[in-house]
CSV table of C-alpha atoms and ligand atoms in Angstrom, one decimal:
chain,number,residue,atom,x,y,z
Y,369,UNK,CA,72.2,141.1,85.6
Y,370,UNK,CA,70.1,140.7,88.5
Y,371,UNK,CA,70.1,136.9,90.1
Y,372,UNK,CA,68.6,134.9,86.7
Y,373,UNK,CA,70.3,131.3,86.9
Y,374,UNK,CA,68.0,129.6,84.8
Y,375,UNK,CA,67.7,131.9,81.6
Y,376,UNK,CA,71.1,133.5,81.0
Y,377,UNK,CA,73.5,131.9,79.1
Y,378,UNK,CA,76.3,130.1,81.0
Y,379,UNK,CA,78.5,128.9,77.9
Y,380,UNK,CA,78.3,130.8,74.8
Y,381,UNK,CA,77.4,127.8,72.6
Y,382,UNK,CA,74.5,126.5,74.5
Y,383,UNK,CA,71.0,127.2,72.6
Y,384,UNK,CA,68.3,126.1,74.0
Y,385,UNK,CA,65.5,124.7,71.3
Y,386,UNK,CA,62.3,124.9,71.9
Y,387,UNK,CA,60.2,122.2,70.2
Y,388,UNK,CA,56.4,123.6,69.0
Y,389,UNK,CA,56.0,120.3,66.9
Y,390,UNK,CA,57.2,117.2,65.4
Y,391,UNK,CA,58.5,119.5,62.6
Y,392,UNK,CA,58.9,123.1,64.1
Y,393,UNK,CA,61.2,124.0,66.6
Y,394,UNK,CA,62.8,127.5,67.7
Y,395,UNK,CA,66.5,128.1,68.3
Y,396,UNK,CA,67.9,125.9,65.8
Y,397,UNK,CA,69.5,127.3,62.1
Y,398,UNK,CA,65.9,126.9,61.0
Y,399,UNK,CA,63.5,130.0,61.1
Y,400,UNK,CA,60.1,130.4,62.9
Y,401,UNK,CA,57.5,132.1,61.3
Y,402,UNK,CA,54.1,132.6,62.4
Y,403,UNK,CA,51.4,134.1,60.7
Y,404,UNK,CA,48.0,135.3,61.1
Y,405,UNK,CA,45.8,137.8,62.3
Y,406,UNK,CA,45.7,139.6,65.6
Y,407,UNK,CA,42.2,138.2,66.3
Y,408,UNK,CA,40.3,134.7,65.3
Y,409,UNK,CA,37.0,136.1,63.5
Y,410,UNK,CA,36.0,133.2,61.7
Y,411,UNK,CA,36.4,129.6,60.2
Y,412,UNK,CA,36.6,130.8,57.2
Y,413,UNK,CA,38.9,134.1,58.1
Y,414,UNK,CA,41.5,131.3,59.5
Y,415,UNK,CA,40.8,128.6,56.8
Y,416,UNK,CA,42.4,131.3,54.6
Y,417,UNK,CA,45.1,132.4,56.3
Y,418,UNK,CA,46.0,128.5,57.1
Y,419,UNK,CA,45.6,127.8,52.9
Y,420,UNK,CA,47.2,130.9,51.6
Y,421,UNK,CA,50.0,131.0,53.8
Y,422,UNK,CA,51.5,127.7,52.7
Y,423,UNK,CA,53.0,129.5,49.8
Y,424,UNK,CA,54.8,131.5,51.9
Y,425,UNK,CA,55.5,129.4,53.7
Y,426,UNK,CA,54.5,130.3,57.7
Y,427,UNK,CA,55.6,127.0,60.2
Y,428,UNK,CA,52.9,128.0,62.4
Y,429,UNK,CA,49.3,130.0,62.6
Y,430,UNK,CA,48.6,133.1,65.6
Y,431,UNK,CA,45.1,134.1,66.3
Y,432,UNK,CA,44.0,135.7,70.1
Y,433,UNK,CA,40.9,134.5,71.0
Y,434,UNK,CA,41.2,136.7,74.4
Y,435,UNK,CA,42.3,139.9,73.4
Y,436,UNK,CA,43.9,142.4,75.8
Y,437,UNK,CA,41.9,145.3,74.5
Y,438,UNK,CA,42.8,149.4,75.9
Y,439,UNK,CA,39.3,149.8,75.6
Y,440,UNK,CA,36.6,147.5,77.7
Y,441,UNK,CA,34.5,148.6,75.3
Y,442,UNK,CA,36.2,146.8,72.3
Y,443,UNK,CA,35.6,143.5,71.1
Y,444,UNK,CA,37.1,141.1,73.7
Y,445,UNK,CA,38.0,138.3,71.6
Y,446,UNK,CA,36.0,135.3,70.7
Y,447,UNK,CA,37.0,133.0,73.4
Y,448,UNK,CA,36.1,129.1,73.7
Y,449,UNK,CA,34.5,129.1,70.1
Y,450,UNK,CA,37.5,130.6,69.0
Y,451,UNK,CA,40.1,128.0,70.5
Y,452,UNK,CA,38.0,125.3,68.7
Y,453,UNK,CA,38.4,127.1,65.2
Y,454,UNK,CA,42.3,127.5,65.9
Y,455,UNK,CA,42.4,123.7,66.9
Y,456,UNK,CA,40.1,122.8,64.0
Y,457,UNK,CA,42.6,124.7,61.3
Y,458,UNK,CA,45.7,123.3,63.5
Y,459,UNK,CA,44.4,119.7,62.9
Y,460,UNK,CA,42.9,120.3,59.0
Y,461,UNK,CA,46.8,121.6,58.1
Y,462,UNK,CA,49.4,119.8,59.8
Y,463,UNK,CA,49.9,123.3,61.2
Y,464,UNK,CA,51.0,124.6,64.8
Y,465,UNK,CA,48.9,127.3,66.5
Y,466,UNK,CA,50.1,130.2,69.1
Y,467,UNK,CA,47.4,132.2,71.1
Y,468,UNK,CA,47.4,134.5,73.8
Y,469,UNK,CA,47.1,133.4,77.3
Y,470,UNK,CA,45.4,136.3,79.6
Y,471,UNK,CA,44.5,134.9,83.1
Y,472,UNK,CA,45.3,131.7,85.1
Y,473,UNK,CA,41.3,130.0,84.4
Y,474,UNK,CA,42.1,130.4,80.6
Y,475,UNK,CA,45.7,128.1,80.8
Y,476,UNK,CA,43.3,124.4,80.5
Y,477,UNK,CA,41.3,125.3,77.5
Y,478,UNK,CA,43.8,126.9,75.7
Y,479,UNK,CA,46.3,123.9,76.6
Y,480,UNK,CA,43.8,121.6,75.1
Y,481,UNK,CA,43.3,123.8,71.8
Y,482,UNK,CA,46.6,125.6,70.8
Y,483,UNK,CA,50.7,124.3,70.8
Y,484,UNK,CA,52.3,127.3,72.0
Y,485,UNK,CA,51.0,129.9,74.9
Y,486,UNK,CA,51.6,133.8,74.3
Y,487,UNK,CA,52.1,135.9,77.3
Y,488,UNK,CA,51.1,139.3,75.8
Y,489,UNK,CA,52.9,142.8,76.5
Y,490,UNK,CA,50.3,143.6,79.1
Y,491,UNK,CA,51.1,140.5,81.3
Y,492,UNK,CA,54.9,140.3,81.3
Y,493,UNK,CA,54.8,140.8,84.9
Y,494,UNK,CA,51.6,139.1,85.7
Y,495,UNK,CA,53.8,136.7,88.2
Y,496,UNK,CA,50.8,134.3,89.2
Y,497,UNK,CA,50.1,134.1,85.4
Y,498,UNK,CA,53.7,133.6,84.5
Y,499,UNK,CA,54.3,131.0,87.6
Y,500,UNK,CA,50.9,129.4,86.7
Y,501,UNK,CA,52.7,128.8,83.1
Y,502,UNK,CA,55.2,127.4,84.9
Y,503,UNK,CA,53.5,124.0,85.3
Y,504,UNK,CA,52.3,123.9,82.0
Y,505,UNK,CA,54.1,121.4,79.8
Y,506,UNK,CA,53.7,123.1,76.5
Y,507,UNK,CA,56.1,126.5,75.2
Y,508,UNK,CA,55.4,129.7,76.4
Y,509,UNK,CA,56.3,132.9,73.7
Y,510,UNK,CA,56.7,135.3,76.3
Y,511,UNK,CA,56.7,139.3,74.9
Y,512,UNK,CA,58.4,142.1,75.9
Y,513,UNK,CA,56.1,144.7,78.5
Y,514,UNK,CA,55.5,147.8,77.2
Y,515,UNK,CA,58.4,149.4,78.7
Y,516,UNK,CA,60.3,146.7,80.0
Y,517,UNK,CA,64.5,146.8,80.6
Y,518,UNK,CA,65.9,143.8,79.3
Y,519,UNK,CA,66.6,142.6,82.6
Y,520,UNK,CA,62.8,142.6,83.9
Y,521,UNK,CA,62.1,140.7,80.6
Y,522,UNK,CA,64.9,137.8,81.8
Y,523,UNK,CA,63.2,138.0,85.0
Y,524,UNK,CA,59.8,137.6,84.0
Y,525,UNK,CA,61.8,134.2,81.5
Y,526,UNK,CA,63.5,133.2,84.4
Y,527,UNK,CA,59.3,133.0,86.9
Y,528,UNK,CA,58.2,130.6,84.7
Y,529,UNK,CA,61.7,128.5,84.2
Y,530,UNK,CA,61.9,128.4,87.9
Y,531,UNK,CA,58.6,127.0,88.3
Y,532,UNK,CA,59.2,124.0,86.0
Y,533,UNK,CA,58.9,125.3,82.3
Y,534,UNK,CA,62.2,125.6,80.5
Y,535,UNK,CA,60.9,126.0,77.2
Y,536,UNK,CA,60.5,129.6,76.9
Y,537,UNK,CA,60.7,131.8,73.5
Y,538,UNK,CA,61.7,135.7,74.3
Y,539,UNK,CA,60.0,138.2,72.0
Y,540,UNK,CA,60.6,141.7,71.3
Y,541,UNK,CA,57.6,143.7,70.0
Y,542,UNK,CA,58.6,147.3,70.3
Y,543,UNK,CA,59.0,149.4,73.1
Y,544,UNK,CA,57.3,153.0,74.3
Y,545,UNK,CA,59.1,155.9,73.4
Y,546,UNK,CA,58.1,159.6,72.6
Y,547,UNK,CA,57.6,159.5,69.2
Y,548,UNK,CA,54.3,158.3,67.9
Y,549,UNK,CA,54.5,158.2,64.6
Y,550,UNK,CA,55.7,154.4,64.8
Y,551,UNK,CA,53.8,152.7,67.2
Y,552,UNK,CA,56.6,151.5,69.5
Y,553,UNK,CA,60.3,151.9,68.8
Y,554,UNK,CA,61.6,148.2,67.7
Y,555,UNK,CA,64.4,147.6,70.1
Y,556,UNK,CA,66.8,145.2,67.3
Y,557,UNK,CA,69.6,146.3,70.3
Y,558,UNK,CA,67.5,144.2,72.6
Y,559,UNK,CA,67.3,141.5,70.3
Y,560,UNK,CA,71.5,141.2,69.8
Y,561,UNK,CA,72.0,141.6,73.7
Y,562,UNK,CA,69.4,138.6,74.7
Y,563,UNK,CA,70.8,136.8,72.4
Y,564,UNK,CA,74.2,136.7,74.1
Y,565,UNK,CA,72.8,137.0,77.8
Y,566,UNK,CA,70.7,133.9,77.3
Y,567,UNK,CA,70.1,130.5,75.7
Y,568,UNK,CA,66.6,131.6,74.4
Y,569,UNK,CA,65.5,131.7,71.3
Y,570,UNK,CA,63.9,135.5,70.4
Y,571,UNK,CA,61.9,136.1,67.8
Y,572,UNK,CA,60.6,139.7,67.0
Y,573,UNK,CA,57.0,140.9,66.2
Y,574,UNK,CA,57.6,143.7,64.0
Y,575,UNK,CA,53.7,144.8,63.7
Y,576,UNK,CA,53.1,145.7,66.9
Y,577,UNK,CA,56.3,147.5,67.1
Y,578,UNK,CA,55.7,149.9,64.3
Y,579,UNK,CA,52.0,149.8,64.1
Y,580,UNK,CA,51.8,150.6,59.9
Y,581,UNK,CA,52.1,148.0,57.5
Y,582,UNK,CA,54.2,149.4,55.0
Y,583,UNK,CA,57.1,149.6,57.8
Y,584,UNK,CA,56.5,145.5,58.2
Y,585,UNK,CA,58.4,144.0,55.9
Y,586,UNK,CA,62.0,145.8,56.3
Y,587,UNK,CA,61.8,145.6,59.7
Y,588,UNK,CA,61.2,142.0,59.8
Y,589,UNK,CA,64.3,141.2,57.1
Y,590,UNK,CA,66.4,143.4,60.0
Y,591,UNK,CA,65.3,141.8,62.6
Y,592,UNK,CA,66.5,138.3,60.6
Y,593,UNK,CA,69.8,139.8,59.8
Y,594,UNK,CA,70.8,140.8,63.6
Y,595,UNK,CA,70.1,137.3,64.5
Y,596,UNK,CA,66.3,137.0,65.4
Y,597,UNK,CA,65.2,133.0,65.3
Y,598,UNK,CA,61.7,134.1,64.1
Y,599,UNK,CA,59.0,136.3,63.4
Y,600,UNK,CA,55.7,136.7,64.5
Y,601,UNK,CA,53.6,138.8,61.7
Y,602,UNK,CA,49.7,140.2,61.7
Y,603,UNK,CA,48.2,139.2,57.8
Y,604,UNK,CA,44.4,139.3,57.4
Y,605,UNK,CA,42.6,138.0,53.9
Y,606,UNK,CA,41.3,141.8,54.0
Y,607,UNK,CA,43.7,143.9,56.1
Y,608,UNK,CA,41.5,147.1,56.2
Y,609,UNK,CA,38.3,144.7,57.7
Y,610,UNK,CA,40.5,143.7,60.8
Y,611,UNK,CA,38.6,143.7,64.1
Y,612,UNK,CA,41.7,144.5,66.0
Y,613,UNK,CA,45.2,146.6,64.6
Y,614,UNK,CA,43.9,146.9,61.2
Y,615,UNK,CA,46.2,149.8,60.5
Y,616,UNK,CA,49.6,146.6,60.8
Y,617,UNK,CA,48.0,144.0,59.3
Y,618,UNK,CA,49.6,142.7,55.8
Y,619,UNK,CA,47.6,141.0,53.3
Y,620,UNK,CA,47.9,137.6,52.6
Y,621,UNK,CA,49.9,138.1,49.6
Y,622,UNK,CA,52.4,140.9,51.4
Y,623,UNK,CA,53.0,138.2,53.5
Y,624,UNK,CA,53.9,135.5,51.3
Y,625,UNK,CA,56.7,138.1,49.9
Y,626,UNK,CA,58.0,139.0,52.7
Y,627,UNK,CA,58.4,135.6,53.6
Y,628,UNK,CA,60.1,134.8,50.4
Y,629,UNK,CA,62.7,138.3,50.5
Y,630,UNK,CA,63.5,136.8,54.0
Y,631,UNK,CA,65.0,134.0,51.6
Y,632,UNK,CA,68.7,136.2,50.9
Y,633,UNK,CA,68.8,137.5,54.4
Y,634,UNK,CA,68.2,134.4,55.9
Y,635,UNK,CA,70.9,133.0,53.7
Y,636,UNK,CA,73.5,135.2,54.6
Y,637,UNK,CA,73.6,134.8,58.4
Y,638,UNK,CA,73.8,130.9,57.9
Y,639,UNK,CA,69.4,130.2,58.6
Y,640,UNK,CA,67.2,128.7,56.2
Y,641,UNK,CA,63.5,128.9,56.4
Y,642,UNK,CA,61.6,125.6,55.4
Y,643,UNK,CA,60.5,125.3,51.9
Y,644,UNK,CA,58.6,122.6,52.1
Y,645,UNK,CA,54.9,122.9,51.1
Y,646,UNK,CA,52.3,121.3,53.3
Y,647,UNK,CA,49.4,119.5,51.8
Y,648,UNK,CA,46.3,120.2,53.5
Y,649,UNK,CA,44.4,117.4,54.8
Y,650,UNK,CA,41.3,117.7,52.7
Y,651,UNK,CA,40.3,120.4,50.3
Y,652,UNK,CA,39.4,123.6,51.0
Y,653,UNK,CA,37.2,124.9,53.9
Y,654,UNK,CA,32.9,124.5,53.7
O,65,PEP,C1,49.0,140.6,70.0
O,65,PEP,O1,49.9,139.8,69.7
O,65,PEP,O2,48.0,140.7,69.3
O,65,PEP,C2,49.3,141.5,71.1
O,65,PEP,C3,48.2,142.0,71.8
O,65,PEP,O3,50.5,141.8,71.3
O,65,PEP,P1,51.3,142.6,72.4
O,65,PEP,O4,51.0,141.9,73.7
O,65,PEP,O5,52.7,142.6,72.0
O,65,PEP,O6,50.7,144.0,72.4
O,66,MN,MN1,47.5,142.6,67.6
């Protein structure tokens, strides 16, 4: 594997864990899920998600506020007013938040508003981005490029731990393949061979990987089974209504049960996911 010092694994016990909060970290026996929709739309679209996904229950909240879009055409993403609903819900639950990062100018506002940076597919090898995140003293979730090898994804790990960041969560999210009846092909293989090559933690998005909701759920329970130290699933209060991959996104109920079935799995390969409930701050949203 290339000439990665920082990110592979030099002993195979060593794990790194990468702290999103007082209460949430990734890489220990404890699993990471976040939840949420693939775009902030509103208060109340987020004061949902936040309420109704303490049943499952999610340890932390996504929402893209700037959206990598195919089209220039499509919505773009609500921006500044969407970091302050993310960091309005994040304070209001006790909850962590996770938001896409898309250029250098956006890493101070969304350092101020969210707990956990996500470099999207798009931007994998955006090196001034990913040296840029470098500096930043808060956890980077770093995704897979849309036809990445493994070892360009260590390398694109290894640009930002070599510019001062070590806390760095890998995550697989499908790659490109012929068939497009799933929208990616979920690479689990990857997932099994970064976790022996480095001390990451990797977590696996199983929406964008296969692009249909009703492929969600199993997919996620694999991806717990071969060792995945998270997940990071779409949900929407109304799927269908989604401004952005409405086609992936569970409802808020599919989500709590998947979250709950993860329960056995979990069990078996020796992770638990929190139970505990959190109580929001005040009642529910105005
Ligand atoms: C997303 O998380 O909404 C997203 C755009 O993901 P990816 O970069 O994996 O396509
Ligand atoms: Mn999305």
């Amino acid at each position: 594997m290339l000439n990665a010092k920082l990110a592979l694994a030099s002993h195979s016990d060593h794990q790194t864990i990468v702290k999103l909060s007082e209460q949430v970290a990734f890489g220990g026996s404890e699993l990471v899920i976040i939840g949420g929709p693939c775009t902030v739309e509103s208060r109340l679209q987020m004061e949902t998600v936040a309420q109704e996904l303490q049943r499952a229950p999610v340890q932390a909240l996504r929402g893209g506020v700037y959206k990598p879009r195919t089209s220039p055409y499509a919505f773009q993403g609500p921006g500044l007013e969407g970091l302050e609903i993310l960091s309005a819900v994040r304070e209001r639950y006790n909850i962590p938040v996770v938001t896409e990062v898309m250029s250098i100018a956006q890493i101070d506002s969304i350092v101020a508003h969210a707990d956990m940076l996500q470099v999207g597919s798009r931007n994998m090898q955006n090196f001034d981005l990913l040296k840029a995140l470098g500096q930043v003293e808060k956890p980077i979730l770093l995704k897979r490029g849309l036809a990445a090898t493994i070892e360009e994804f260590v390398m694109a790990a290894e640009y930002i731990m070599s510019h001062g960041n070590s806390q760095v969560v890998l995550c697989e999210r499908g790659i490109r393949s012929f068939d497009n009846y799933t929208r990616n092909v979920l690479d689990l293989g990857a997932v099994v061979a970064l976790k022996q090559l480095t001390h990451l933690p990797v977590i696996v998005d199983p929406s964008h990987a296969v692009g249909k909701r009703e492929l969600v759920a199993p997919l996620a329970r694999a991806a717990v089974a071969c060792g995945a130290d998270g997940l990071i699933i779409e949900c929407h209060p109304e799927p269908e209504k989604s401004v952005s991959d409405a086609r992936q996104a569970l409802s808020l109920e599919d989500m709590v049960d998947l979250v709950q079935s993860l329960q056995p799995v979990a069990a078996a390969v020796g992770r638990q996911i929190s139970q505990s409930l959190r109580v929001p701050q005040l009642a529910v949203a105005s």
